[in-house]
């Protein structure tokens, strides 16, 4: 018989069942809630991903990732002469990055880099919370929290979206950055991410990437950096300005110590290495500003060319390699010649007075302190320019003492006799001062140069001056910043390279490039083109007789009268064409111009490449129409190239960042160019003869005329070159422009000297031969040193004959003609004179121009 259940047992069971069901329900609820949260989280993340993903920059193909890099400009020898960029970056392969440098960045910036998935979740969440809170409170600040991968993502977004959008202090931007960071981790290896980061990170002072930073701070490549230098660079990303070793060396040192400590804590370096690196001094060197320090006018003109040809974005971002036609040594010589010779010409114009006066103790102390600060304890250097204050004058006006910071130097009268008052009508040698007081007063602040005593005196200094110099640290010369300007253009006519170019005295003071931008009257340096036209078009010869006599031209329309005259205001009667150009006579040049005709001369002018129209009057014969120095130089190369006009180049070759050639103007005989470029140039030369402007015969005849200018005419000082040279001086009637255009077989150089605004003319007798030719000569001597130049003999195959001519009448010289009256002249066969001069040398029938043409 079944035993009946008791109430207590029943109740116990009743209560046990629900108790087990409650636990299950709680567990089920927890599981359900967890799944709901996870699902909601996933859904939320998905929603955020979907919401913020559109438009995010693509993950770069590392092999095809090409961030903006700098364009480099080189001379023909490979000397770096300029850089152009928006971001100064040089990309370096990961394999060439030192392991210690990678460790330094990882230790200081993201020690978990090799373990995480690209996002610091805690840091990002904290940053997001604080950002939202900051927005609610109205502070507007954005909190950080970035891994190296996130920083790389940010750099990619800056390149894709621009700096403003990619650095906006918003939560949206931070989320998009995190999404891209995650994508980077999925798509790329850690090493590839580091490659992108280390070549993009901004490290201060225009440095983008580690290679640029190594150069900017230490003038080294990354492979040459010490541990201390690596640590200093690795400490910069957080705050490049705050930790700048230039501006805040102590902050930089502390930050470097932090990086070294983190490397030590991570087991990357030992204690001894850490200690040695921490004790190393912070020594940095500004990256050289090669643009301003080497050849700014030349490099700036190259920049203009590249921008015009390829666009500004290509120049600033595409990493071009621009190989110029500049010969670095010739460019250096050109700039030194400009600095030296222009100062000499400027001094002959007179002294414009002191920089200022330092009257009163306070002004004097301030000046002395400024100079002392500039000197920074360095001794006075011979040849250098300084600012000084006149503190004493004595010796019967024969010397002055000048204080330069804490130093003193002696300025003798012989170091400043040029310092007369400005007066263009005075002849310089007759206007030298005899007392220092004629130019200086006590407390004048002046520019002086430290020199050797032998440069101030022919022999020993006078006893009184020598005694005054005892105890002083330097002998001085008075200088002044030149007001005159200049332009120099030098072209290799065969390679067609502009090997040197200077556009003014000081690029930093005035960027106006007078070689390319100034249009100035060429004066008599234009006459060769007039005579070449007569030789070519009228079939004149070097012996054609012109009459040098007064002429007057009336212009009824403008009610003006023009009466040209020779420089010496004299007239000599009958002269050969050769004599007329040799002595730079004006009247024969005008008569030749008239014979050719205004319209034919206008066309002739354009054929030579002059961009400015020729004045439609007879004054154009004397160079009244303006020309640019570069155009005059190119025109003169036509004579040296046998009558062919070809472009001259400042850019030899341009390559893109991959080494592909964009344009190439290499000469086949350029010893500095790669063999492949020279071979290609040799082949191209077969099809690039150029435009024939002159016959070969006329080109040589004109060259020979210009050779006579140097041998016996206005260009005679050029004989000091001691190499065969041809050329022509040029001086405008009002003495505002002085020129010398001259050339050897291997080099054509044009020099202009004058004032930019023509406030007043050059001093009396400052002709092209006196003001411009010495500069030309100084440059050419250095540029051609060690380079023999052959004589200007007729090239083979020309239809020419050489004869002895009587200079008085243009006929064949007889045995009785005086040697001084004989000149050897070239003629195109068939145009030579057939008649021999009589004993008296009189043959009226050969006169070309009579008294009244």
Coordinates of C-alpha atoms in Angstrom, one line a residue, residues 188-703:
X188 CA 49.4 46.3 -44.6
X189 CA 52.2 44.8 -42.6
X190 CA 53.6 46.7 -39.6
X191 CA 56.8 47.4 -41.5
X192 CA 54.8 49.0 -44.3
X193 CA 52.9 51.2 -41.9
X194 CA 56.2 52.3 -40.4
X195 CA 57.5 53.1 -43.8
X196 CA 54.5 55.3 -44.5
X197 CA 54.7 56.9 -41.0
X198 CA 58.4 57.6 -40.9
X199 CA 58.4 59.2 -44.4
X200 CA 55.4 61.4 -43.6
X201 CA 55.7 62.5 -39.9
X202 CA 56.2 66.3 -39.5
X203 CA 59.4 66.9 -37.4
X204 CA 59.6 70.7 -37.4
X205 CA 61.4 73.3 -39.4
X206 CA 59.9 72.2 -42.8
X207 CA 61.0 68.6 -42.1
X208 CA 58.6 65.9 -43.3
X209 CA 60.0 62.5 -42.7
X210 CA 63.1 61.3 -41.0
X211 CA 65.5 61.8 -43.9
X212 CA 64.6 65.5 -44.2
X213 CA 64.9 65.9 -40.4
X214 CA 68.3 64.3 -40.4
X215 CA 69.4 66.8 -43.0
X216 CA 67.7 69.8 -41.4
X217 CA 69.1 69.2 -38.0
X218 CA 72.4 67.4 -38.5
X219 CA 73.2 67.7 -42.2
X220 CA 73.4 63.9 -42.4
X221 CA 71.5 61.0 -43.9
X222 CA 69.6 58.8 -41.5
X223 CA 72.2 56.0 -41.7
X224 CA 74.8 58.4 -40.3
X225 CA 72.9 59.4 -37.2
X226 CA 74.1 58.6 -33.7
X227 CA 71.8 57.2 -31.0
X228 CA 71.5 60.6 -29.4
X229 CA 70.5 62.2 -32.7
X230 CA 68.0 59.5 -33.4
X231 CA 66.4 59.9 -30.0
X232 CA 66.2 63.7 -30.5
X233 CA 64.4 63.3 -33.8
X234 CA 62.1 60.6 -32.3
X235 CA 61.1 63.0 -29.6
X236 CA 59.8 65.7 -32.0
X237 CA 56.4 64.4 -33.3
X238 CA 54.4 65.3 -30.2
X239 CA 55.4 69.0 -30.3
X240 CA 58.0 69.9 -33.0
X241 CA 58.0 73.6 -32.0
X242 CA 58.2 73.0 -28.2
X243 CA 61.0 70.5 -28.5
X244 CA 62.8 72.3 -31.3
X245 CA 66.6 72.0 -30.7
X246 CA 67.1 75.4 -32.4
X247 CA 64.5 77.3 -30.4
X248 CA 64.4 75.3 -27.2
X249 CA 67.5 73.2 -26.8
X250 CA 66.8 72.4 -23.1
X251 CA 63.3 71.1 -23.9
X252 CA 64.8 69.1 -26.7
X253 CA 67.4 67.6 -24.4
X254 CA 64.7 66.6 -21.8
X255 CA 62.5 65.1 -24.5
X256 CA 65.5 63.2 -25.8
X257 CA 66.1 61.8 -22.3
X258 CA 62.5 60.6 -22.2
X259 CA 63.0 58.7 -25.5
X260 CA 66.2 57.1 -24.3
X261 CA 64.6 56.1 -21.0
X262 CA 61.7 54.5 -22.8
X263 CA 64.1 52.6 -25.1
X264 CA 66.0 51.4 -22.0
X265 CA 62.8 50.3 -20.3
X266 CA 61.7 48.4 -23.4
X267 CA 65.1 46.6 -23.5
X268 CA 66.1 48.2 -26.7
X269 CA 69.4 49.8 -25.4
X270 CA 71.6 49.1 -22.4
X271 CA 72.4 51.4 -19.5
X272 CA 75.8 52.4 -20.8
X273 CA 74.4 53.4 -24.2
X274 CA 71.6 55.3 -22.6
X275 CA 74.0 57.2 -20.3
X276 CA 76.4 58.1 -23.2
X277 CA 73.6 59.3 -25.4
X278 CA 72.0 61.4 -22.6
X279 CA 75.3 63.1 -21.9
X280 CA 75.9 64.0 -25.5
X281 CA 75.5 67.8 -26.2
X282 CA 72.6 69.0 -28.3
X283 CA 74.4 70.1 -31.4
X284 CA 72.4 71.0 -34.5
X285 CA 73.1 72.8 -37.7
X286 CA 70.6 74.7 -39.8
X287 CA 70.2 73.1 -43.2
X288 CA 72.0 75.2 -45.8
X289 CA 69.8 77.6 -47.7
X290 CA 71.4 76.7 -51.0
X291 CA 68.9 78.8 -53.0
X292 CA 70.0 82.1 -51.5
X293 CA 73.6 81.1 -50.8
X294 CA 74.6 79.8 -54.2
X295 CA 73.0 81.3 -57.3
X296 CA 69.6 82.8 -56.5
X297 CA 69.1 84.8 -59.7
X298 CA 69.9 81.7 -61.8
X299 CA 67.9 79.3 -59.8
X300 CA 64.9 81.6 -59.6
X301 CA 64.9 81.9 -63.4
X302 CA 65.0 78.1 -63.6
X303 CA 62.0 77.9 -61.2
X304 CA 60.1 80.3 -63.4
X305 CA 60.8 78.1 -66.4
X306 CA 59.8 74.9 -64.7
X307 CA 56.5 76.5 -63.5
X308 CA 55.7 77.8 -66.9
X309 CA 56.6 74.5 -68.6
X310 CA 55.3 71.9 -66.1
X311 CA 53.2 73.8 -63.6
X312 CA 53.6 74.9 -59.9
X313 CA 52.2 71.7 -58.4
X314 CA 54.8 69.6 -60.3
X315 CA 57.5 71.9 -59.0
X316 CA 56.4 71.8 -55.3
X317 CA 55.1 68.2 -55.0
X318 CA 56.3 65.9 -57.8
X319 CA 59.9 65.5 -56.7
X320 CA 61.5 66.6 -60.0
X321 CA 65.2 66.4 -60.6
X322 CA 66.2 69.5 -62.5
X323 CA 69.7 69.5 -64.0
X324 CA 70.6 73.0 -65.1
X325 CA 73.1 74.2 -67.6
X326 CA 74.9 76.2 -64.9
X327 CA 78.6 75.6 -64.5
X328 CA 79.0 76.0 -60.8
X329 CA 82.6 77.3 -61.0
X330 CA 81.8 79.8 -63.6
X331 CA 78.8 81.0 -61.7
X332 CA 80.9 81.5 -58.6
X333 CA 83.5 83.5 -60.6
X334 CA 80.7 85.6 -62.1
X335 CA 79.2 86.4 -58.7
X336 CA 82.6 87.3 -57.3
X337 CA 83.4 89.5 -60.3
X338 CA 80.1 91.3 -59.8
X339 CA 80.7 91.9 -56.1
X340 CA 84.2 93.2 -56.7
X341 CA 83.9 95.3 -59.9
X342 CA 80.6 96.8 -59.2
X343 CA 81.9 98.2 -55.9
X344 CA 84.7 99.8 -57.8
X345 CA 82.5 101.5 -60.4
X346 CA 80.0 102.6 -57.7
X347 CA 82.8 104.2 -55.7
X348 CA 83.8 106.2 -58.7
X349 CA 80.4 107.8 -58.6
X350 CA 81.1 109.3 -55.2
X351 CA 80.2 108.8 -51.5
X352 CA 76.5 108.8 -50.5
X353 CA 77.3 109.3 -46.8
X354 CA 77.2 107.3 -43.6
X355 CA 74.6 104.7 -42.7
X356 CA 73.5 106.9 -39.8
X357 CA 75.0 108.9 -36.9
X358 CA 75.3 107.5 -33.4
X359 CA 75.3 110.7 -31.3
X360 CA 74.9 110.4 -27.6
X361 CA 76.1 107.7 -25.2
X362 CA 72.9 105.7 -25.3
X363 CA 73.0 105.4 -29.1
X364 CA 76.6 104.5 -29.1
X365 CA 76.2 101.8 -26.5
X366 CA 73.3 100.3 -28.3
X367 CA 75.3 100.2 -31.6
X368 CA 78.3 98.7 -29.9
X369 CA 76.2 96.0 -28.3
X370 CA 74.5 95.2 -31.6
X371 CA 77.8 94.8 -33.4
X372 CA 79.2 92.8 -30.5
X373 CA 76.2 90.4 -30.7
X374 CA 76.7 89.9 -34.4
X375 CA 80.4 89.2 -34.0
X376 CA 79.7 86.7 -31.2
X377 CA 83.3 86.8 -30.0
X378 CA 84.8 86.0 -33.4
X379 CA 87.9 87.9 -34.4
X380 CA 87.8 90.4 -37.3
X381 CA 88.3 88.6 -40.5
X382 CA 90.3 89.9 -43.4
X383 CA 88.2 90.7 -46.4
X384 CA 84.9 90.8 -44.4
X385 CA 82.6 93.7 -44.2
X386 CA 81.6 95.2 -40.8
X387 CA 79.6 98.1 -39.4
X388 CA 81.7 100.5 -37.3
X389 CA 81.6 103.9 -35.6
X390 CA 84.1 106.7 -36.2
X391 CA 85.6 107.5 -32.8
X392 CA 88.7 109.6 -33.6
X393 CA 90.2 111.5 -36.5
X394 CA 93.7 113.0 -36.4
X395 CA 97.1 113.1 -38.2
X396 CA 96.2 116.2 -40.1
X397 CA 93.2 114.4 -41.7
X398 CA 95.3 111.3 -42.7
X399 CA 93.6 108.7 -40.5
X400 CA 90.5 107.8 -38.4
X401 CA 89.8 105.2 -35.8
X402 CA 86.7 103.1 -36.1
X403 CA 85.2 101.1 -33.3
X404 CA 83.7 97.7 -34.3
X405 CA 81.9 96.3 -31.2
X406 CA 84.7 96.0 -28.7
X407 CA 87.5 96.1 -31.3
X408 CA 89.2 99.1 -33.0
X409 CA 90.7 99.5 -36.5
X410 CA 92.5 102.2 -38.3
X411 CA 91.1 103.7 -41.5
X412 CA 93.8 105.7 -43.4
X413 CA 93.0 108.3 -46.0
X414 CA 94.3 105.9 -48.6
X415 CA 91.5 103.6 -47.8
X416 CA 88.8 106.2 -48.6
X417 CA 90.2 108.8 -51.1
X418 CA 87.4 107.8 -53.4
X419 CA 84.8 109.3 -51.0
X420 CA 84.1 112.5 -52.8
X421 CA 80.6 114.0 -52.9
X422 CA 78.3 112.7 -55.7
X423 CA 78.8 114.7 -58.9
X424 CA 78.5 112.8 -62.2
X425 CA 80.1 115.7 -64.1
X426 CA 83.4 115.4 -62.2
X427 CA 86.2 113.2 -63.6
X428 CA 86.9 110.7 -60.9
X429 CA 90.8 110.8 -60.9
X430 CA 90.7 114.6 -60.5
X431 CA 88.2 114.6 -57.6
X432 CA 89.9 112.4 -54.9
X433 CA 89.7 113.8 -51.4
X434 CA 92.8 114.9 -49.5
X435 CA 91.4 114.9 -46.0
X436 CA 89.2 112.4 -44.1
X437 CA 87.1 115.2 -42.8
X438 CA 85.9 115.9 -46.4
X439 CA 83.7 112.7 -46.1
X440 CA 83.5 111.7 -42.4
X441 CA 82.6 113.1 -39.0
X442 CA 82.9 111.7 -35.5
X443 CA 80.1 109.3 -34.6
X444 CA 79.4 108.4 -38.3
X445 CA 78.3 104.8 -38.6
X446 CA 80.0 103.4 -41.7
X447 CA 80.6 100.2 -43.7
X448 CA 84.2 99.1 -43.6
X449 CA 86.3 96.2 -44.8
X450 CA 89.3 94.6 -43.1
X451 CA 92.3 94.5 -45.4
X452 CA 96.0 93.9 -45.5
X453 CA 98.1 97.1 -45.2
X454 CA 99.8 96.5 -48.5
X455 CA 96.4 96.9 -50.2
X456 CA 96.3 100.5 -48.8
X457 CA 99.8 101.7 -49.7
X458 CA 102.2 101.5 -52.5
X459 CA 105.0 101.0 -50.0
X460 CA 105.2 101.3 -46.2
X461 CA 102.5 103.4 -44.5
X462 CA 103.5 106.9 -43.5
X463 CA 105.2 107.0 -40.1
X464 CA 102.4 109.0 -38.5
X465 CA 99.8 106.6 -39.8
X466 CA 101.9 103.6 -38.7
X467 CA 102.2 105.0 -35.1
X468 CA 98.4 105.5 -35.0
X469 CA 97.9 101.9 -36.0
X470 CA 99.8 100.6 -33.0
X471 CA 97.4 98.7 -30.7
X472 CA 94.6 98.4 -33.2
X473 CA 93.4 95.1 -34.4
X474 CA 92.9 95.8 -38.1
X475 CA 93.5 98.0 -41.1
X476 CA 90.3 99.2 -42.8
X477 CA 88.9 100.5 -46.1
X478 CA 85.7 102.5 -46.4
X479 CA 82.9 100.8 -48.3
X480 CA 79.3 101.5 -49.3
X481 CA 76.4 99.5 -50.5
X482 CA 76.4 100.0 -54.2
X483 CA 73.5 101.8 -55.8
X484 CA 74.6 100.7 -59.2
X485 CA 73.2 97.5 -60.6
X486 CA 74.4 95.0 -63.2
X487 CA 73.6 92.0 -65.3
X488 CA 75.9 89.3 -66.6
X489 CA 74.9 86.5 -69.0
X490 CA 77.5 83.9 -70.2
X491 CA 76.7 81.3 -72.8
X492 CA 78.6 78.4 -74.2
X493 CA 77.6 78.9 -77.9
X494 CA 78.3 75.4 -79.0
X495 CA 76.6 73.5 -76.2
X496 CA 74.0 76.3 -76.1
X497 CA 74.2 76.3 -72.3
X498 CA 73.7 79.4 -70.2
X499 CA 76.7 78.6 -68.0
X500 CA 76.5 81.6 -65.7
X501 CA 74.0 84.4 -65.0
X502 CA 73.8 87.2 -62.5
X503 CA 70.7 89.4 -62.4
X504 CA 71.8 92.1 -59.9
X505 CA 74.1 92.9 -57.0
X506 CA 71.9 91.4 -54.2
X507 CA 69.0 89.1 -54.7
X508 CA 67.8 89.3 -51.1
X509 CA 67.6 93.1 -51.4
X510 CA 65.9 93.1 -54.9
X511 CA 64.7 90.0 -56.7
X512 CA 64.3 91.9 -60.0
X513 CA 66.4 90.0 -62.6
X514 CA 68.0 92.5 -64.8
X515 CA 69.5 89.8 -67.1
X516 CA 66.0 88.6 -68.1
X517 CA 63.6 91.4 -67.1
X518 CA 65.3 94.7 -67.6
X519 CA 65.1 96.3 -71.1
X520 CA 67.9 98.8 -71.5
X521 CA 69.3 100.7 -74.4
X522 CA 72.3 98.8 -75.8
X523 CA 74.1 101.8 -77.3
X524 CA 76.9 101.0 -79.6
X525 CA 76.8 97.3 -78.8
X526 CA 73.9 97.2 -81.3
X527 CA 76.1 98.4 -84.2
X528 CA 77.3 95.0 -85.2
X529 CA 73.8 94.1 -86.3
X530 CA 73.6 97.2 -88.4
X531 CA 76.8 96.5 -90.2
X532 CA 76.0 92.8 -90.5
X533 CA 72.8 93.8 -92.3
X534 CA 74.8 95.9 -94.7
X535 CA 77.3 93.1 -95.3
X536 CA 74.5 90.5 -95.9
X537 CA 71.8 92.5 -97.7
X538 CA 73.8 95.3 -99.5
X539 CA 76.8 93.2 -100.2
X540 CA 79.1 95.8 -98.6
X541 CA 82.6 94.8 -97.5
X542 CA 84.9 95.6 -94.6
X543 CA 86.6 98.1 -96.9
X544 CA 83.4 100.0 -97.9
X545 CA 84.1 103.7 -97.5
X546 CA 81.8 105.8 -95.3
X547 CA 82.0 109.5 -94.8
X548 CA 82.2 110.6 -91.1
X549 CA 80.8 114.1 -91.4
X550 CA 78.0 116.1 -89.6
X551 CA 74.4 115.3 -90.5
X552 CA 71.1 116.7 -89.3
X553 CA 67.7 115.1 -89.5
X554 CA 64.4 117.0 -89.1
X555 CA 61.2 115.5 -88.0
X556 CA 58.4 117.8 -89.3
X557 CA 55.7 115.7 -87.7
X558 CA 57.2 116.1 -84.2
X559 CA 58.9 119.3 -84.9
X560 CA 62.2 118.0 -83.7
X561 CA 65.8 118.0 -85.0
X562 CA 68.3 115.3 -84.5
X563 CA 72.0 115.9 -84.9
X564 CA 74.0 112.8 -84.0
X565 CA 77.7 113.2 -83.1
X566 CA 80.6 111.0 -82.3
X567 CA 81.7 110.4 -78.7
X568 CA 84.7 112.7 -79.1
X569 CA 82.6 115.4 -80.9
X570 CA 85.0 115.3 -83.9
X571 CA 84.7 114.1 -87.5
X572 CA 87.4 112.4 -89.6
X573 CA 86.0 112.2 -93.1
X574 CA 86.5 109.0 -95.1
X575 CA 86.7 105.8 -93.1
X576 CA 86.4 102.1 -94.0
X577 CA 83.5 100.2 -92.5
X578 CA 86.1 98.3 -90.5
X579 CA 87.5 101.5 -89.0
X580 CA 84.0 102.8 -88.2
X581 CA 83.0 99.9 -86.0
X582 CA 86.5 99.5 -84.5
X583 CA 86.4 103.1 -83.2
X584 CA 82.7 102.9 -82.6
X585 CA 81.9 106.0 -84.7
X586 CA 78.3 107.1 -84.7
X587 CA 77.8 108.9 -88.0
X588 CA 78.9 106.0 -90.2
X589 CA 76.6 103.7 -88.3
X590 CA 73.7 106.0 -88.8
X591 CA 74.4 106.3 -92.6
X592 CA 74.7 102.5 -92.8
X593 CA 71.3 102.1 -91.1
X594 CA 69.8 104.6 -93.6
X595 CA 71.3 102.6 -96.5
X596 CA 69.7 99.4 -95.2
X597 CA 66.4 101.0 -94.5
X598 CA 64.1 101.3 -91.4
X599 CA 61.7 98.5 -92.4
X600 CA 64.4 96.0 -93.4
X601 CA 66.2 96.8 -90.1
X602 CA 63.0 96.1 -88.2
X603 CA 62.7 92.7 -89.8
X604 CA 66.4 92.1 -89.3
X605 CA 66.1 93.0 -85.6
X606 CA 63.4 90.4 -85.1
X607 CA 65.4 87.7 -86.9
X608 CA 68.1 88.0 -84.2
X609 CA 65.6 87.2 -81.5
X610 CA 65.0 90.7 -80.0
X611 CA 61.5 90.8 -78.5
X612 CA 61.1 94.5 -78.3
X613 CA 60.3 96.4 -81.6
X614 CA 63.0 98.5 -83.1
X615 CA 62.5 102.3 -83.0
X616 CA 61.3 103.4 -86.4
X617 CA 63.8 106.2 -86.7
X618 CA 67.5 106.5 -87.4
X619 CA 68.5 106.7 -83.7
X620 CA 68.0 102.9 -83.6
X621 CA 71.4 102.7 -85.4
X622 CA 73.0 103.9 -82.1
X623 CA 71.1 101.4 -79.9
X624 CA 68.2 103.6 -78.8
X625 CA 65.8 100.6 -78.8
X626 CA 65.9 98.7 -75.6
X627 CA 67.1 95.0 -75.4
X628 CA 67.3 92.5 -72.6
X629 CA 70.8 91.3 -71.7
X630 CA 69.8 87.7 -72.3
X631 CA 68.6 88.5 -75.8
X632 CA 71.8 90.5 -76.7
X633 CA 73.9 87.6 -75.5
X634 CA 71.8 85.1 -77.6
X635 CA 72.2 87.4 -80.6
X636 CA 75.9 87.6 -80.2
X637 CA 76.1 83.7 -80.1
X638 CA 74.8 83.8 -83.7
X639 CA 78.1 85.3 -84.9
X640 CA 80.0 82.6 -83.0
X641 CA 77.8 79.8 -84.4
X642 CA 78.4 80.7 -88.0
X643 CA 75.1 82.5 -88.5
X644 CA 72.8 79.9 -86.9
X645 CA 70.2 80.9 -84.3
X646 CA 69.4 78.2 -81.8
X647 CA 67.9 78.5 -78.3
X648 CA 70.2 78.6 -75.3
X649 CA 69.2 76.6 -72.3
X650 CA 69.3 77.2 -68.6
X651 CA 67.8 73.7 -68.0
X652 CA 69.8 70.8 -69.4
X653 CA 67.4 68.0 -68.3
X654 CA 64.4 67.4 -66.1
X655 CA 63.5 64.0 -64.7
X656 CA 60.5 62.9 -62.6
X657 CA 60.7 61.2 -59.3
X658 CA 61.1 57.8 -61.0
X659 CA 64.0 58.9 -63.2
X660 CA 62.0 59.3 -66.4
X661 CA 63.1 62.1 -68.7
X662 CA 60.5 64.9 -69.1
X663 CA 62.7 67.1 -71.3
X664 CA 66.4 66.9 -72.4
X665 CA 68.6 69.6 -74.0
X666 CA 71.9 67.9 -73.3
X667 CA 74.9 68.6 -75.5
X668 CA 76.6 65.6 -77.0
X669 CA 80.0 66.8 -75.8
X670 CA 78.9 67.6 -72.2
X671 CA 81.4 65.7 -70.1
X672 CA 79.3 65.9 -67.0
X673 CA 76.2 64.3 -68.6
X674 CA 75.6 60.5 -68.6
X675 CA 76.8 58.7 -71.7
X676 CA 73.2 57.7 -72.6
X677 CA 72.2 61.4 -72.6
X678 CA 75.1 62.3 -74.7
X679 CA 74.5 59.6 -77.2
X680 CA 70.8 60.7 -77.5
X681 CA 71.9 64.3 -77.9
X682 CA 74.4 63.4 -80.7
X683 CA 71.6 61.7 -82.6
X684 CA 69.2 64.6 -82.0
X685 CA 71.8 67.1 -83.2
X686 CA 71.7 65.6 -86.7
X687 CA 68.1 67.0 -87.0
X688 CA 68.5 70.3 -85.1
X689 CA 70.6 72.5 -87.3
X690 CA 68.9 75.7 -86.2
X691 CA 67.6 78.8 -88.1
X692 CA 70.0 80.4 -90.4
X693 CA 70.0 84.1 -89.8
X694 CA 73.3 85.0 -91.5
X695 CA 75.4 83.3 -94.2
X696 CA 78.5 81.7 -92.9
X697 CA 80.6 84.3 -94.7
X698 CA 78.7 87.3 -93.1
X699 CA 78.9 85.7 -89.7
X700 CA 82.7 85.4 -89.9
X701 CA 83.1 88.8 -91.4
X702 CA 81.2 90.4 -88.6
X703 CA 83.2 88.3 -86.0

